[in-house]
mmCIF file of C-alpha atoms in Angstrom:
data_model
loop_
_atom_site.group_PDB
_atom_site.id
_atom_site.type_symbol
_atom_site.label_atom_id
_atom_site.label_comp_id
_atom_site.label_asym_id
_atom_site.label_seq_id
_atom_site.Cartn_x
_atom_site.Cartn_y
_atom_site.Cartn_z
ATOM 1 C CA SER A 113 -26.239 -2.927 -78.343
ATOM 2 C CA THR A 114 -25.389 -6.565 -78.813
ATOM 3 C CA GLY A 115 -23.587 -8.910 -76.476
ATOM 4 C CA LEU A 116 -23.067 -12.493 -75.567
ATOM 5 C CA LEU A 117 -25.621 -14.204 -73.395
ATOM 6 C CA GLY A 118 -23.454 -16.090 -70.934
ATOM 7 C CA GLU A 119 -19.902 -17.224 -71.400
ATOM 8 C CA PRO A 120 -18.848 -19.191 -74.474
ATOM 9 C CA ARG A 121 -18.256 -22.839 -73.608
ATOM 10 C CA ALA A 122 -15.939 -25.415 -75.066
ATOM 11 C CA THR A 123 -17.826 -28.130 -76.900
ATOM 12 C CA ASP A 124 -18.122 -31.261 -74.817
ATOM 13 C CA PRO A 125 -16.474 -34.135 -76.742
ATOM 14 C CA LEU A 126 -19.402 -36.315 -75.739
ATOM 15 C CA MET A 127 -21.661 -34.143 -77.850
ATOM 16 C CA ALA A 128 -19.896 -35.367 -80.960
ATOM 17 C CA VAL A 129 -23.015 -37.411 -81.461
ATOM 18 C CA LYS A 130 -23.500 -38.421 -85.040
ATOM 19 C CA TRP A 131 -27.202 -37.945 -84.535
ATOM 20 C CA ARG A 132 -28.066 -38.411 -88.183
ATOM 21 C CA SER A 133 -26.624 -41.919 -88.093
ATOM 22 C CA GLY A 134 -27.892 -42.633 -84.573
ATOM 23 C CA VAL A 135 -24.409 -43.253 -83.165
ATOM 24 C CA LEU A 136 -22.871 -41.862 -79.997
ATOM 25 C CA GLN A 137 -19.126 -41.878 -80.743
ATOM 26 C CA LEU A 138 -17.016 -41.456 -77.613
ATOM 27 C CA PRO A 139 -13.414 -40.261 -77.721
ATOM 28 C CA VAL A 140 -10.567 -42.773 -77.426
ATOM 29 C CA GLY A 141 -9.724 -41.654 -73.879
ATOM 30 C CA GLY A 142 -13.258 -42.402 -72.819
ATOM 31 C CA VAL A 143 -15.904 -40.342 -71.051
ATOM 32 C CA LEU A 144 -17.161 -40.628 -67.492
ATOM 33 C CA LEU A 145 -20.031 -43.115 -67.330
ATOM 34 C CA PRO A 146 -22.532 -40.647 -65.773
ATOM 35 C CA ASP A 147 -21.991 -38.298 -68.751
ATOM 36 C CA VAL A 148 -22.571 -41.148 -71.202
ATOM 37 C CA LEU A 149 -25.754 -42.138 -69.385
ATOM 38 C CA ASP A 150 -26.976 -38.518 -69.351
ATOM 39 C CA GLU A 151 -26.642 -38.518 -73.134
ATOM 40 C CA LEU A 152 -28.324 -41.913 -73.581
ATOM 41 C CA THR A 153 -31.205 -40.789 -71.348
ATOM 42 C CA ARG A 154 -32.128 -38.254 -74.034
ATOM 43 C CA TYR A 155 -33.058 -41.146 -76.333
ATOM 44 C CA THR A 156 -35.341 -43.133 -74.007
ATOM 45 C CA ASP A 157 -38.321 -42.473 -71.770
ATOM 46 C CA GLN A 158 -36.818 -44.799 -69.156
ATOM 47 C CA ARG A 159 -34.552 -43.535 -66.397
ATOM 48 C CA ILE A 160 -31.023 -44.917 -66.103
ATOM 49 C CA LEU A 161 -29.784 -45.233 -62.526
ATOM 50 C CA ILE A 162 -26.274 -45.946 -61.241
ATOM 51 C CA ARG A 163 -26.691 -48.018 -58.090
ATOM 52 C CA ASP A 164 -23.006 -48.578 -57.266
ATOM 53 C CA PRO A 165 -20.776 -45.533 -56.584
ATOM 54 C CA ARG A 166 -17.779 -47.352 -58.103
ATOM 55 C CA LEU A 167 -19.374 -46.810 -61.515
ATOM 56 C CA ALA A 168 -19.509 -43.017 -61.173
ATOM 57 C CA GLY A 169 -15.777 -42.591 -61.791
ATOM 58 C CA MET A 170 -15.532 -45.178 -64.557
ATOM 59 C CA ARG A 171 -14.589 -44.046 -68.068
ATOM 60 C CA VAL A 172 -15.970 -45.780 -71.153
ATOM 61 C CA GLY A 173 -15.239 -45.387 -74.830
ATOM 62 C CA GLY A 174 -16.527 -46.740 -78.103
ATOM 63 C CA ALA A 175 -19.538 -46.252 -80.319
ATOM 64 C CA PHE A 176 -23.066 -46.760 -79.014
ATOM 65 C CA SER A 177 -26.413 -46.728 -80.768
ATOM 66 C CA THR A 178 -28.789 -43.978 -79.718
ATOM 67 C CA ARG A 179 -31.631 -45.660 -81.610
ATOM 68 C CA ASN A 180 -31.759 -48.600 -79.195
ATOM 69 C CA VAL A 181 -30.736 -47.625 -75.658
ATOM 70 C CA ARG A 182 -31.237 -51.202 -74.418
ATOM 71 C CA ASP A 183 -28.615 -52.400 -76.934
ATOM 72 C CA ALA A 184 -26.303 -49.522 -75.989
ATOM 73 C CA LEU A 185 -26.509 -50.495 -72.323
ATOM 74 C CA GLU A 186 -25.880 -54.131 -73.201
ATOM 75 C CA LYS A 187 -22.776 -53.058 -75.113
ATOM 76 C CA LEU A 188 -21.552 -51.236 -71.989
ATOM 77 C CA ARG A 189 -21.413 -54.652 -70.321
ATOM 78 C CA THR A 190 -18.840 -55.758 -72.899
ATOM 79 C CA VAL A 191 -16.515 -52.788 -72.334
ATOM 80 C CA ALA A 192 -16.767 -52.381 -68.546
ATOM 81 C CA PRO A 193 -17.639 -54.399 -65.416
ATOM 82 C CA ILE A 194 -21.241 -53.236 -65.465
ATOM 83 C CA GLU A 195 -24.379 -55.248 -64.766
ATOM 84 C CA VAL A 196 -27.575 -53.883 -66.350
ATOM 85 C CA ARG A 197 -31.021 -54.760 -65.060
ATOM 86 C CA GLU A 198 -34.195 -53.549 -66.715
ATOM 87 C CA ASN A 199 -37.004 -52.809 -64.290
ATOM 88 C CA ASP A 200 -40.424 -51.266 -64.735
ATOM 89 C CA GLY A 201 -39.672 -47.841 -66.212
ATOM 90 C CA PHE A 202 -35.925 -47.736 -65.554
ATOM 91 C CA TYR A 203 -32.557 -49.395 -66.041
ATOM 92 C CA ALA A 204 -30.392 -50.075 -62.977
ATOM 93 C CA LEU A 205 -26.616 -50.315 -63.333
ATOM 94 C CA ASP A 206 -24.497 -52.154 -60.778
ATOM 95 C CA PHE A 207 -20.820 -52.983 -60.568
ATOM 96 C CA ARG A 208 -20.195 -56.510 -61.858
ATOM 97 C CA GLU A 209 -17.674 -58.403 -59.782
ATOM 98 C CA GLU A 210 -15.262 -60.236 -62.034
ATOM 99 C CA GLU A 211 -15.241 -63.922 -61.269
ATOM 100 C CA ALA A 212 -11.849 -65.183 -60.158
ATOM 101 C CA PRO A 213 -10.519 -68.015 -62.299
ATOM 102 C CA LYS A 214 -11.048 -71.366 -60.644
ATOM 103 C CA GLU A 215 -7.903 -73.126 -59.509
ATOM 104 C CA ARG A 216 -7.220 -76.539 -61.020
ATOM 105 C CA ASN A 217 -6.056 -79.319 -58.746
#
């Protein structure tokens, strides 16, 4: 007899990775940052750590290279208040405080 092994699952939109072109294309509504980082981790031997809990609920969208994870993480800085630091063997992500505009006298 034949049967399914486990329940069928809906395809995660994050997995719409255009792997042949090396691009991780996220949906317009964005994807939770931890899910994006889980996917990017597959393309590097370095760990990616979220050090600020405010980042865990953040959604990000756009297209990111899976061929160069460092560049992908740098691009995250342009779409979200994220600070990326590269350490020995891992990347650390912190929340970047936006600087308040200086008042003119």
